[in-house]
Coordinates of C-alpha atoms in Angstrom, one line a residue:
X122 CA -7.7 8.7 4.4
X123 CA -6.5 5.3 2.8
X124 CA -5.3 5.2 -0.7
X125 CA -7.6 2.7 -1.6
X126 CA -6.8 2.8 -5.1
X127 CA -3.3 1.6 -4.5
X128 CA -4.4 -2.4 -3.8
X129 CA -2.3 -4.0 -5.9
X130 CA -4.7 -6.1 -8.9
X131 CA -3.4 -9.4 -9.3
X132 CA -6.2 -10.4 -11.7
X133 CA -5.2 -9.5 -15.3
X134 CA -1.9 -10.8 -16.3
X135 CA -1.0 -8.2 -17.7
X136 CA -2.0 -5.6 -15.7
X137 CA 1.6 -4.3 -14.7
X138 CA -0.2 -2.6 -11.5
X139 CA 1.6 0.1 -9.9
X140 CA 4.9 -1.0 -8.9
X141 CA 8.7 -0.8 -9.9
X142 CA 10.4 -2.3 -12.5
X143 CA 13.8 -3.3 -11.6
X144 CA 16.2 -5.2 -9.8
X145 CA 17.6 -6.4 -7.0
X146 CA 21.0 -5.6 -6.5
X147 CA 23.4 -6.4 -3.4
X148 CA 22.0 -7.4 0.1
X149 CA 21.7 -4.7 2.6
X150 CA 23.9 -4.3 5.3
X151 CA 22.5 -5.2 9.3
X152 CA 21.4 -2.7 11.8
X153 CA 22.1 -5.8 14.1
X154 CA 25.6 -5.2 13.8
X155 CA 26.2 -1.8 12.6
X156 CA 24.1 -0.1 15.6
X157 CA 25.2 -2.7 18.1
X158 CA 27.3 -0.1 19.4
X159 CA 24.6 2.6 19.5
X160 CA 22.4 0.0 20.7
X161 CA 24.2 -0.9 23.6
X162 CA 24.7 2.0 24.7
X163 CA 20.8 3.4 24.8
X164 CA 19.9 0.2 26.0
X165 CA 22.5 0.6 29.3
X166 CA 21.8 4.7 29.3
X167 CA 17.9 3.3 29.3
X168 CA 18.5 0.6 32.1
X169 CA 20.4 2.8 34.5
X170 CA 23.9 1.8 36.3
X171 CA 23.6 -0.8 39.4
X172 CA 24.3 2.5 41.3
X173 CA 21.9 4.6 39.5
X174 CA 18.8 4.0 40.7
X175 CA 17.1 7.1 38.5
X176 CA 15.1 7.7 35.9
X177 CA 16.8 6.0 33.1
X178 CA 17.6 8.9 30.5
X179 CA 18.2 8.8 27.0
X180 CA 20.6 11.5 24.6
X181 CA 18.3 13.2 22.9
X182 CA 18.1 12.7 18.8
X183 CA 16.6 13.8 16.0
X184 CA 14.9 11.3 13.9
X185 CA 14.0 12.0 10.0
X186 CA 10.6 10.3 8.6
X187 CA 9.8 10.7 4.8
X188 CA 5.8 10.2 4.4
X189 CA 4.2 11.0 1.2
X190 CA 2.0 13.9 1.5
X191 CA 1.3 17.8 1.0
X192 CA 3.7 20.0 3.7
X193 CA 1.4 21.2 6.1
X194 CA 1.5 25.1 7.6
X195 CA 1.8 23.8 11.5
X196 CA 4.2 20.5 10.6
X197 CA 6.6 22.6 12.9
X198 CA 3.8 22.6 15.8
X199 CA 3.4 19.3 15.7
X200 CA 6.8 18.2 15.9
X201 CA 7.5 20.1 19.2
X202 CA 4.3 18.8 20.7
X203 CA 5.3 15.1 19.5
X204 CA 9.4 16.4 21.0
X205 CA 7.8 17.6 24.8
X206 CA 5.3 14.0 24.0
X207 CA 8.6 11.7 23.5
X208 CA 10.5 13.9 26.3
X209 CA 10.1 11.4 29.2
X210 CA 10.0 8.1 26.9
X211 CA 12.1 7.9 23.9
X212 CA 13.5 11.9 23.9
X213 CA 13.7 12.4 20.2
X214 CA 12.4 14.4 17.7
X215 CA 10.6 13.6 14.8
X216 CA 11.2 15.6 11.8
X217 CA 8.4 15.2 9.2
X218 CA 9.0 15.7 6.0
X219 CA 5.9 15.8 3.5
X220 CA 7.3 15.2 0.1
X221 CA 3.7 15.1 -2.5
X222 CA 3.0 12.1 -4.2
X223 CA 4.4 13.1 -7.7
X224 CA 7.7 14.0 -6.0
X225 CA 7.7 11.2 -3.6
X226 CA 9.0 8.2 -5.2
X227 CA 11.7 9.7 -7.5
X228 CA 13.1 12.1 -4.5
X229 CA 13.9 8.8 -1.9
X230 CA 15.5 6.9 -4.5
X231 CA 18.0 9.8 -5.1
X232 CA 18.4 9.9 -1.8
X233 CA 18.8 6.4 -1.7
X234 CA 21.3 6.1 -4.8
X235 CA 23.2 8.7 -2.8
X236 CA 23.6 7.3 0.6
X237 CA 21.9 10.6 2.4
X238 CA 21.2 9.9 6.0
X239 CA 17.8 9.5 6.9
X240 CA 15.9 7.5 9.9
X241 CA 12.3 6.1 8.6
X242 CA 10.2 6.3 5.4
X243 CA 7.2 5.0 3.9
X244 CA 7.8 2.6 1.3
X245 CA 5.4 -0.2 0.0
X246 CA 5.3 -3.3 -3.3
X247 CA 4.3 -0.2 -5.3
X248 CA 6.0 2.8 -3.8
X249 CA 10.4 3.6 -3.3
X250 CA 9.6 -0.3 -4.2
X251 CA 10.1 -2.3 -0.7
X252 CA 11.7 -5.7 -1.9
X253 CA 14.1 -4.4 -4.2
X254 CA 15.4 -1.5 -2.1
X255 CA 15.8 -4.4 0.4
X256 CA 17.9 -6.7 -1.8
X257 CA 20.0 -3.0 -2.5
X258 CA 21.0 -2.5 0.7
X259 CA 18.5 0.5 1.2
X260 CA 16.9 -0.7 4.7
X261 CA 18.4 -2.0 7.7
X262 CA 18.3 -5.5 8.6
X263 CA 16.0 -4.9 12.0
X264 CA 15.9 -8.3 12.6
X265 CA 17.4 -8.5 16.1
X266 CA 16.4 -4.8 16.9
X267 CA 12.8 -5.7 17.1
X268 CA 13.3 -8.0 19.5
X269 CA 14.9 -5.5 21.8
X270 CA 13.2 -2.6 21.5
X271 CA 9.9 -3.4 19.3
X272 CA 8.2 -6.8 21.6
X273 CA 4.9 -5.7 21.1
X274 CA 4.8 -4.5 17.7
X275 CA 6.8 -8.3 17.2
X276 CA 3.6 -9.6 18.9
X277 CA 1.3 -7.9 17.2
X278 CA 2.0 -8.3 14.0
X279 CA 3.3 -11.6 14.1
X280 CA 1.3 -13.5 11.6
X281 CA 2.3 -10.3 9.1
X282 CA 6.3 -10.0 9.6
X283 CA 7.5 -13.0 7.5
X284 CA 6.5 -11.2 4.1
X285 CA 8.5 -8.0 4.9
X286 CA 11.6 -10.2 5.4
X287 CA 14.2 -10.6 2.4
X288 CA 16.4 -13.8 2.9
X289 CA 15.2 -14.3 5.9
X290 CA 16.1 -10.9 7.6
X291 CA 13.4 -8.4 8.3
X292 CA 13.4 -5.0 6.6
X293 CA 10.4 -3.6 7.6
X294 CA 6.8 -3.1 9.6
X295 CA 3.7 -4.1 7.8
X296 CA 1.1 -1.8 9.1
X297 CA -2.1 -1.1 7.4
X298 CA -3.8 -4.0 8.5
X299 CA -7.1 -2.6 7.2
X300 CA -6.0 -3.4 3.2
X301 CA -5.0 -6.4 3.9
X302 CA -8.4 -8.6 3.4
X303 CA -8.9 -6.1 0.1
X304 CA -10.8 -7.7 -2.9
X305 CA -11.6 -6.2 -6.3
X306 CA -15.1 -3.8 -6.2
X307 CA -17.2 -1.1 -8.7
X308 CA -17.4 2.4 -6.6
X309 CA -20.6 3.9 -8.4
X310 CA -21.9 6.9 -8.0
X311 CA -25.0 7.3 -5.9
X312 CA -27.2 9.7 -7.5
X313 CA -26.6 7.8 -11.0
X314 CA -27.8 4.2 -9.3
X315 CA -30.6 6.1 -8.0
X316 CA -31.1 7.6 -11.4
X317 CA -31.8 4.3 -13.2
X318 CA -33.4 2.8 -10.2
X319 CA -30.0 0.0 -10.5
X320 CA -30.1 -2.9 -8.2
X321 CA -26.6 -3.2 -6.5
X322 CA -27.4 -6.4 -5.0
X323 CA -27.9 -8.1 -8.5
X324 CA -24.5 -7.5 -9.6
X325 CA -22.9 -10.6 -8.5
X326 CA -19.5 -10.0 -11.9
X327 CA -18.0 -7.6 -13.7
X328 CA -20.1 -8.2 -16.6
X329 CA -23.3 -7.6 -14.8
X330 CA -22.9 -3.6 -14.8
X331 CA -23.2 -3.2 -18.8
X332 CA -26.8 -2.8 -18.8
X333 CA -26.0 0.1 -16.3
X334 CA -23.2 1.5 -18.2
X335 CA -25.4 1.4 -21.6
X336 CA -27.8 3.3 -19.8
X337 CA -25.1 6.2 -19.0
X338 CA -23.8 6.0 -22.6
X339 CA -27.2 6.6 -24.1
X340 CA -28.8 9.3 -21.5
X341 CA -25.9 10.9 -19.9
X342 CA -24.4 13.6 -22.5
X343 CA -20.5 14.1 -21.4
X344 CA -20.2 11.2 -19.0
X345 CA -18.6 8.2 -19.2
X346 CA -19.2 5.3 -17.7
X347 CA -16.0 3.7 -16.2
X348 CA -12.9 6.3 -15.6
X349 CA -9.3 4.1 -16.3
X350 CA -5.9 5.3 -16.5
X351 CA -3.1 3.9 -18.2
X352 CA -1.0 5.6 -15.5
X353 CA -2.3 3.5 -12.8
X354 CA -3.0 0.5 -14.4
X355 CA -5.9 -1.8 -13.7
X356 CA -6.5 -0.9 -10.1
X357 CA -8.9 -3.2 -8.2
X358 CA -9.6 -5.3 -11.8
X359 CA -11.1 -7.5 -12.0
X360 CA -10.8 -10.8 -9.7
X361 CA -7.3 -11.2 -8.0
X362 CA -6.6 -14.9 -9.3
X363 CA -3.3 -14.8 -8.7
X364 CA -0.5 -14.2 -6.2
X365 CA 2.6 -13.0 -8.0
X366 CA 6.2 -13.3 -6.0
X367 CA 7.1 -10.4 -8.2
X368 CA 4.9 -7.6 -9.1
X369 CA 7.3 -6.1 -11.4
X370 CA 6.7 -9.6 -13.5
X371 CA 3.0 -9.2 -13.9
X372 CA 2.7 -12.4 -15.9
X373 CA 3.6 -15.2 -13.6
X374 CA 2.0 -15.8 -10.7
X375 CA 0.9 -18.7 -8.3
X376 CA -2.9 -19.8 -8.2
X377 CA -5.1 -18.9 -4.9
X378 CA -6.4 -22.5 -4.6
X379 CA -3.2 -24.1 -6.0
X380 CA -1.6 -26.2 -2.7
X381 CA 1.2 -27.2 -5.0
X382 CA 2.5 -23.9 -5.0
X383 CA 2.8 -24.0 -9.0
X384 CA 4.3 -20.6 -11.3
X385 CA 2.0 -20.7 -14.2
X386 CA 2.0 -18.3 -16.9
X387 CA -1.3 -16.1 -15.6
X388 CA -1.8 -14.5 -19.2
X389 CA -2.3 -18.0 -20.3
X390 CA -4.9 -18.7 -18.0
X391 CA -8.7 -19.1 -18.5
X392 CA -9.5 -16.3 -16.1
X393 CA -7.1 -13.7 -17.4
X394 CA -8.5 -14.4 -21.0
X395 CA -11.8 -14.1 -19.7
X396 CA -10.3 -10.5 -18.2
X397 CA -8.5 -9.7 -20.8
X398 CA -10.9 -10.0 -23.4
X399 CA -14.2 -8.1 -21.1
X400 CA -11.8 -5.2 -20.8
X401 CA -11.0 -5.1 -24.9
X402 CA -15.1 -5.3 -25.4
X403 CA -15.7 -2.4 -22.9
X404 CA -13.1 -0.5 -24.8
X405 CA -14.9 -0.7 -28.1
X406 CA -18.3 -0.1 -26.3
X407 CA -17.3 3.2 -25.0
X408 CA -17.7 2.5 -21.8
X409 CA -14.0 3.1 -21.0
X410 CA -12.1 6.9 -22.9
X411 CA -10.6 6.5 -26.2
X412 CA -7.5 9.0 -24.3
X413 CA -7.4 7.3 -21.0
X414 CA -4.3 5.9 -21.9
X415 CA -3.1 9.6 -21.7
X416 CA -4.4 10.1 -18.4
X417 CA -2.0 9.4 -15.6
X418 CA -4.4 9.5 -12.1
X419 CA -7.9 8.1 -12.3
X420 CA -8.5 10.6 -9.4
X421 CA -8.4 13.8 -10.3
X422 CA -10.8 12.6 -13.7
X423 CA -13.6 11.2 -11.0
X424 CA -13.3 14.0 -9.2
X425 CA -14.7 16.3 -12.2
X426 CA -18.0 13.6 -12.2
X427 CA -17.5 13.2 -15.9
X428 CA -17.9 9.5 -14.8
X429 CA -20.4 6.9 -13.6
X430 CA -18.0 4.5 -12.0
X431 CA -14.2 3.2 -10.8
X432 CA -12.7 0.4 -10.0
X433 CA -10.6 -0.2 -6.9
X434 CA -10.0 -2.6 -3.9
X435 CA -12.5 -2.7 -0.8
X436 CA -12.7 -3.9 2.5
X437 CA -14.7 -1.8 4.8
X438 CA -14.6 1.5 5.2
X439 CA -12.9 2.0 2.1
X440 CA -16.3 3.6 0.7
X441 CA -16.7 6.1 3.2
X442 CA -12.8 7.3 2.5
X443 CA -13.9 7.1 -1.5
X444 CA -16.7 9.3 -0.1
X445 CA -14.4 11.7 1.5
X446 CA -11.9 12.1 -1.8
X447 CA -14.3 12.6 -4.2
X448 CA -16.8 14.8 -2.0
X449 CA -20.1 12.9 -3.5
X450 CA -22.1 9.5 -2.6
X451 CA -21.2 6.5 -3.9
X452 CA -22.0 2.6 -3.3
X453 CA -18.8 0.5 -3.2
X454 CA -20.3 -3.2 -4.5
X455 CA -16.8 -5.8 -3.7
X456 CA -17.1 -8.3 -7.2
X457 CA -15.2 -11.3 -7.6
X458 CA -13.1 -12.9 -5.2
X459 CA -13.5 -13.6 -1.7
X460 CA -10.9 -11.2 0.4
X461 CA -7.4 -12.7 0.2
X462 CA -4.2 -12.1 2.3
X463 CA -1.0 -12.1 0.6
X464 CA 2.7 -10.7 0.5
X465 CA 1.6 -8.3 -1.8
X466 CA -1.2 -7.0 0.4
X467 CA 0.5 -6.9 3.5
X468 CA 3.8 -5.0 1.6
X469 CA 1.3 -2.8 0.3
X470 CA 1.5 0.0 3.3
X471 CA 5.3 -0.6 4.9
X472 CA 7.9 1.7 7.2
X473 CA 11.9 1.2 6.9
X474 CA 14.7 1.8 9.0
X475 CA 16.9 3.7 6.4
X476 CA 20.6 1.7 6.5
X477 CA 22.2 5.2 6.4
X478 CA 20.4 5.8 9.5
X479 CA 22.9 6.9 13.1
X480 CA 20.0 6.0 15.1
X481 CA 18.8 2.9 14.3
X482 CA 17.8 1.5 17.5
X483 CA 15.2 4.6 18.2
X484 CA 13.9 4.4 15.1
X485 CA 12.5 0.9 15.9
X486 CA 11.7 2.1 19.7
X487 CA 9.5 5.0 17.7
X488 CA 7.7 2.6 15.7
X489 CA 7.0 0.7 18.8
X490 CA 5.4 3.3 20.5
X491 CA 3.4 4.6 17.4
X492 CA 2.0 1.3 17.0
X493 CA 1.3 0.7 20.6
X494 CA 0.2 4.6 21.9
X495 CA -2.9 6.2 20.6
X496 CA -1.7 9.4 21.8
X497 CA 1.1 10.0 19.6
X498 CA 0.1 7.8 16.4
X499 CA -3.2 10.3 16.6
X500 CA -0.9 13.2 17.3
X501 CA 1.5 12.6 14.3
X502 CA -1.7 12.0 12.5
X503 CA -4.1 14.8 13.1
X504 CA -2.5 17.4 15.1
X505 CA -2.8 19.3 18.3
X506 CA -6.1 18.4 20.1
X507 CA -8.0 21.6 20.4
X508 CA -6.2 23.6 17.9
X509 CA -6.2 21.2 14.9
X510 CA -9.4 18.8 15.9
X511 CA -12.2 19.0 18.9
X512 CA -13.1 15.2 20.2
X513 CA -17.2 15.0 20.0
X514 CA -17.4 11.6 21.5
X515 CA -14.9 9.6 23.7
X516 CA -16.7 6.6 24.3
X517 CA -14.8 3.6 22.3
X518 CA -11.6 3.4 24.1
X519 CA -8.9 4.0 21.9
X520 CA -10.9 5.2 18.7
X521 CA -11.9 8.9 19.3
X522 CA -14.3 10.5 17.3
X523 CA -13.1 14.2 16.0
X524 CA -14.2 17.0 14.1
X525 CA -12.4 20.1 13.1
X526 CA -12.6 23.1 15.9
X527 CA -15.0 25.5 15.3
X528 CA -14.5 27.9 12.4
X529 CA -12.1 25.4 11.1
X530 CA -12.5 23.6 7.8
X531 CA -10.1 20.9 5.8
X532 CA -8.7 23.7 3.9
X533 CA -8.2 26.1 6.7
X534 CA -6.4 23.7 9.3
X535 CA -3.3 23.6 9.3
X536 CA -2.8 20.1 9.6
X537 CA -4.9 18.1 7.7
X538 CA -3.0 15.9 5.8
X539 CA -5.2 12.7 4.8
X540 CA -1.8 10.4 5.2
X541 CA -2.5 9.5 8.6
X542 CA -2.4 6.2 7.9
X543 CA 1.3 5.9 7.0
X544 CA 2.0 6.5 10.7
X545 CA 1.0 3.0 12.0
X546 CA -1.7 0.9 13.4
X547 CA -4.7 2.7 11.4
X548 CA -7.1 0.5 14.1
X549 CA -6.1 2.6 16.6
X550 CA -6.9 5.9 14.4
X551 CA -9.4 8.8 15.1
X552 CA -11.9 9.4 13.1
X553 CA -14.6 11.9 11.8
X554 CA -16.9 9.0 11.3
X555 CA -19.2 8.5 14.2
X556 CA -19.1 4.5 12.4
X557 CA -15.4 4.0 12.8
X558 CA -15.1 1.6 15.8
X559 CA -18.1 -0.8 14.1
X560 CA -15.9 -0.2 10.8
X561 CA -12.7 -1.2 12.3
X562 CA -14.4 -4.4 13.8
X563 CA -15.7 -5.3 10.6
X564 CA -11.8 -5.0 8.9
X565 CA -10.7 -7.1 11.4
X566 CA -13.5 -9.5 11.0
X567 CA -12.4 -9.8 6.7
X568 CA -8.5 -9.7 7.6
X569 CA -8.9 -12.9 10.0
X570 CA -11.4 -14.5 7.5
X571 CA -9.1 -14.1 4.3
X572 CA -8.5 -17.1 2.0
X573 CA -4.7 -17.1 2.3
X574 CA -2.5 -17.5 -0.2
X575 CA -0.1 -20.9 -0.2
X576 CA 2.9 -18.6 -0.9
X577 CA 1.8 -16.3 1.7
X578 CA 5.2 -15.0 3.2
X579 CA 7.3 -15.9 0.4
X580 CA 10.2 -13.2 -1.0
X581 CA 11.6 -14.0 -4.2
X582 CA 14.9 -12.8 -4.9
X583 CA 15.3 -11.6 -8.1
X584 CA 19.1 -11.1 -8.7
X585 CA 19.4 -14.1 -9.9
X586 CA 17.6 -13.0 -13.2
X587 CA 17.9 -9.2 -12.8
X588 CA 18.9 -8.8 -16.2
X589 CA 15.9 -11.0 -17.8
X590 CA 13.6 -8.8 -15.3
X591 CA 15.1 -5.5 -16.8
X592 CA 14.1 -6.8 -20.5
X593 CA 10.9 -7.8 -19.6
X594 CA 10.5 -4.8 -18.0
X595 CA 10.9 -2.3 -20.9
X596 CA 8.6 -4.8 -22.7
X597 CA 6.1 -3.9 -19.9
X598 CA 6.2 -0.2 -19.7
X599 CA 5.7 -0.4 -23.9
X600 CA 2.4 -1.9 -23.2
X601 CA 1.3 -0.8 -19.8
X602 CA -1.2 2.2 -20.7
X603 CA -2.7 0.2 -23.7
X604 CA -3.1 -2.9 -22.0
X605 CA -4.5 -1.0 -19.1
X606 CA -7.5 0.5 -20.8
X607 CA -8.6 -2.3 -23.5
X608 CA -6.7 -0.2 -26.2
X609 CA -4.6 -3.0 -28.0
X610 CA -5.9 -5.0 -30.4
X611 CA -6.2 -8.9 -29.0
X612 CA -4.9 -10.2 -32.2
X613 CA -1.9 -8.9 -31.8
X614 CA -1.4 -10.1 -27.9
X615 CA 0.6 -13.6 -29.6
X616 CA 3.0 -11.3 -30.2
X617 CA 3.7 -9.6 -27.1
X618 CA 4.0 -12.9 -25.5
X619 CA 6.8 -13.8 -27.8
X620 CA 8.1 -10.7 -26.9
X621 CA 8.2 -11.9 -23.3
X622 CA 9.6 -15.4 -24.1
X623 CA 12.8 -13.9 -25.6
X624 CA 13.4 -11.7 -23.1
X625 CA 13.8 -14.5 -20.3
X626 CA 10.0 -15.0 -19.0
X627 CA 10.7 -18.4 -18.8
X628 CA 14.0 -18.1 -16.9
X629 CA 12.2 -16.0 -13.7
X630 CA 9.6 -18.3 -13.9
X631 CA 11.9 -21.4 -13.2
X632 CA 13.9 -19.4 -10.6
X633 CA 10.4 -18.2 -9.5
X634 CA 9.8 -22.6 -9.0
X635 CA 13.0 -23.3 -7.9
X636 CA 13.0 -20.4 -4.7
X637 CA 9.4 -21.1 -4.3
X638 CA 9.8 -25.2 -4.1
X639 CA 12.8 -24.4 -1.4
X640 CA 11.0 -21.9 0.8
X641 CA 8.2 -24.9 0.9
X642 CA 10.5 -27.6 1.6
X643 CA 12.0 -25.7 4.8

């Protein structure tokens, strides 16, 4: 259900995560002021005239919403139930439109580069990156449209909206609420910890699971302990020490427990040695493939059980959605640091307004009813009720408990996407788990009791030094796979860092410092 994966490691300096490397280019322009006119005029059609005392109606539209996911047989179904749904409220349509993960990213940034007209789409730190399509004009400034026609979802996520906001305007809705208290854990599978009798609660660091993993090595013909990709860098690894304004600049970064708000260089650190130099030894061990630089997903590998372990973020409920991917128990054990709430984690999951959009102002009304109605987030999500799931238990009430209808399964319905989540508030989701509600308490419970980062809410504008960035970028990508799986030889990491100084790393990190100090000082 949740891409789990996807939490964005802020541990290892260098572990150039999942993200974009570019950019930022011009500022975007405002919804505020280009849909004023549209605006105004659903907001008096909406209101009525003093001598229309009526139900107030609204010209029906057709919004557009990219999501990342496989197009579903009934997609069409469900966007005329959601049409007759929206009739009475909003009267729009939504047109969904699945575009898979390999195709996702590099189709909305042609679209984007183009200037094609389209309404919403998901975009996220790490995905049709968030900030920089921001600072390029891709999103509309929504800043005074959520005031109008979002309050709630303004209220609701109050706490969340200043790190979707690029010089000071906001570009987006932070939604997936239940990542954001993620920390770095070890999913292992169950049947090998119940193989070699291994005690999960004695694992208390990383280091603590080579005993395990020598086990596996010496008894387990064809399985290797810990599946890594150098496509999706060190997901989940290990600790997250470090907040970085910019994910595309992997090696600066500002200190959890640092009030003074300092950039340091984090691959100079003691804790990113300490990383840097476990993930070299497990290399050489064996624990980790010789190829897995090769290897572009981590998922489809764990799905073939040729492994013992992965390493991803948690917060609860994330195992039971590991469970559900891989189709075999595991035990998620969270190493490390405590849960911590940053930019990064709260830009993980995000929804734009596109700037080419006509419709601006609906777009935002949508996202204030999906965030806000049960009934249409879990329509958009799972289907038609009775055709595409059955409820067995109605107790909690807003999180339903479903199953597919009888004679139905995963791959037989047709609409079962698994990318639910991307359509808002995930607490208010259905589930097939009869735990869910319990779950959903305990996310809460780790998102209010995160250790907060001090530059929690900060944006850093990167145009400034775009042209440093795009150095150190290509630098990046010519070490991302091998630094990724403990391939490159340590002795040669004085190097790369020279490499990074003569591309500019110390001009971001003093623009990094000088945004930073201002944003404080305000």
């Amino acid at each position: 259900m949740y891409k789990a994966k996807k939490v964005i490691s802020l541990a290892l300096g260098l572990a150039l995560s999942v993200s974009l490397f570019a950019g930022c280019g011009d500022s975007g322009r405002s919804a505020s002021n280009t849909a004023s006119g549209s605006a105004a005029s659903a907001t008096e059609t909406a209101s009525g005239s003093a001598a229309d005392t009526s139900k107030p109606v609204l010209e029906p539209v057709t919004l557009s919403w990219y999501i990342v996911g496989t197009p579903e047989k009934d997609t069409a179904l469900v966007e005329d139930a959601v049409a007759d749904y929206l009739k009475d409220s909003l009267n729009c349509r939504v047109k969904i439109n699945y575009l898979d993960w390999g195709a996702y990213e590099q189709k909305m940034n042609v679209m984007i580069a183009t200037g094609d007209e389209f309404d919403l789409c998901f975009t996220a730190n790490w995905q049709v990156n968030f900030i920089q399509n921001a600072g390029k004009g891709a999103w509309a400034d929504i800043t005074g449209l959520i005031d109008q026609y979002a309050p709630k979802v303004k209220e609701k996520y109050a706490k969340y909206l200043d790190a979707c906001k690029v010089n000071g305007k906001l570009y987006g809705i932070p939604y997936n609420m239940s990542g954001f208290g993620a920390q770095g854990a070890v999913y292992l599978r169950q049947d090998l910890v119940d193989k070699y009798k291994l005690d999960v609660n004695s694992l208390k660091k990383y280091e603590d699971l080579e005993p395990f993993f020598d086990q596996i090595l010496a008894n387990e013909k064809g399985i290797t302990p810990l599946c890594m990709a150098g496509g999706n860098g060190t997901v989940g690894l290990f600790n997250y020490w470090f907040d970085q304004p910019d994910v595309s600049v992997p090696s600066l970064g500002v200190k959890f427990d640092d009030q003074s708000c300092t950039v340091v260089n984090t691959d100079d650190q003691p804790e990113s040695i300490h990383d840097r130099e476990l993930l070299r030894q497990w290399n050489q061990k064996g624990y980790i493939r010789k190829d897995a630089v090769s290897i572009k997903d981590d998922d489809p590998e764990m799905m073939t059980k040729k492994y013992a372990a992965e390493i991803g973020g948690y917060v609860p409920g994330w195992l039971e959605d590991y469970e559900k991917k891989f189709k075999f128990d595991m035990v998620a054990v969270p190493l490390g640091s405590k849960p911590l709430l940053n930019t990064t984690n709260i830009t993980q999951s995000c929804v734009a307004v596109s700037s080419t959009s006509k419709n601006p102002e609906r777009a935002v009304m949508l996202l204030e009813q999906c965030n806000t109605d049960p009934k249409l987030l879990n329509l958009l999500g799972f289907g038609i009720e009775g055709k595409h799931y059955v409820v067995v238990d109605d107790k909690d009430p807003i999180i339903k408990i479903i199953k597919n209808p009888d004679g139905v399964t995963d791959e037989t319905n047709g609409y079962r996407t698994n990318m639910e989540w991307m359509f808002g508030d995930p607490w208010m989701l259905y589930s097939n788990l009869p735990e869910r509600p319990a779950l959903v308490e305990a996310q809460k419970k780790a998102t209010d009791n995160c250790v907060v980062s001090p530059i929690n809410g900060f944006t850093f504008d990167n145009s400034p030094v775009k042209t440093q960035i795009a150095q150190l970028t290509a630098i990046f990508n010519e070490y991302k796979s091998i630094w990724n799986t403990g391939n490159m030889d340590l002795a040669k990491f004085p190097a790369y860092q020279e490499r990074l100084k003569k591309a500019g790393l110390e001009d971001v990190q003093k623009e990094m410092q000088k945004q930073i100090s201002e944003w404080k000082a305000k």
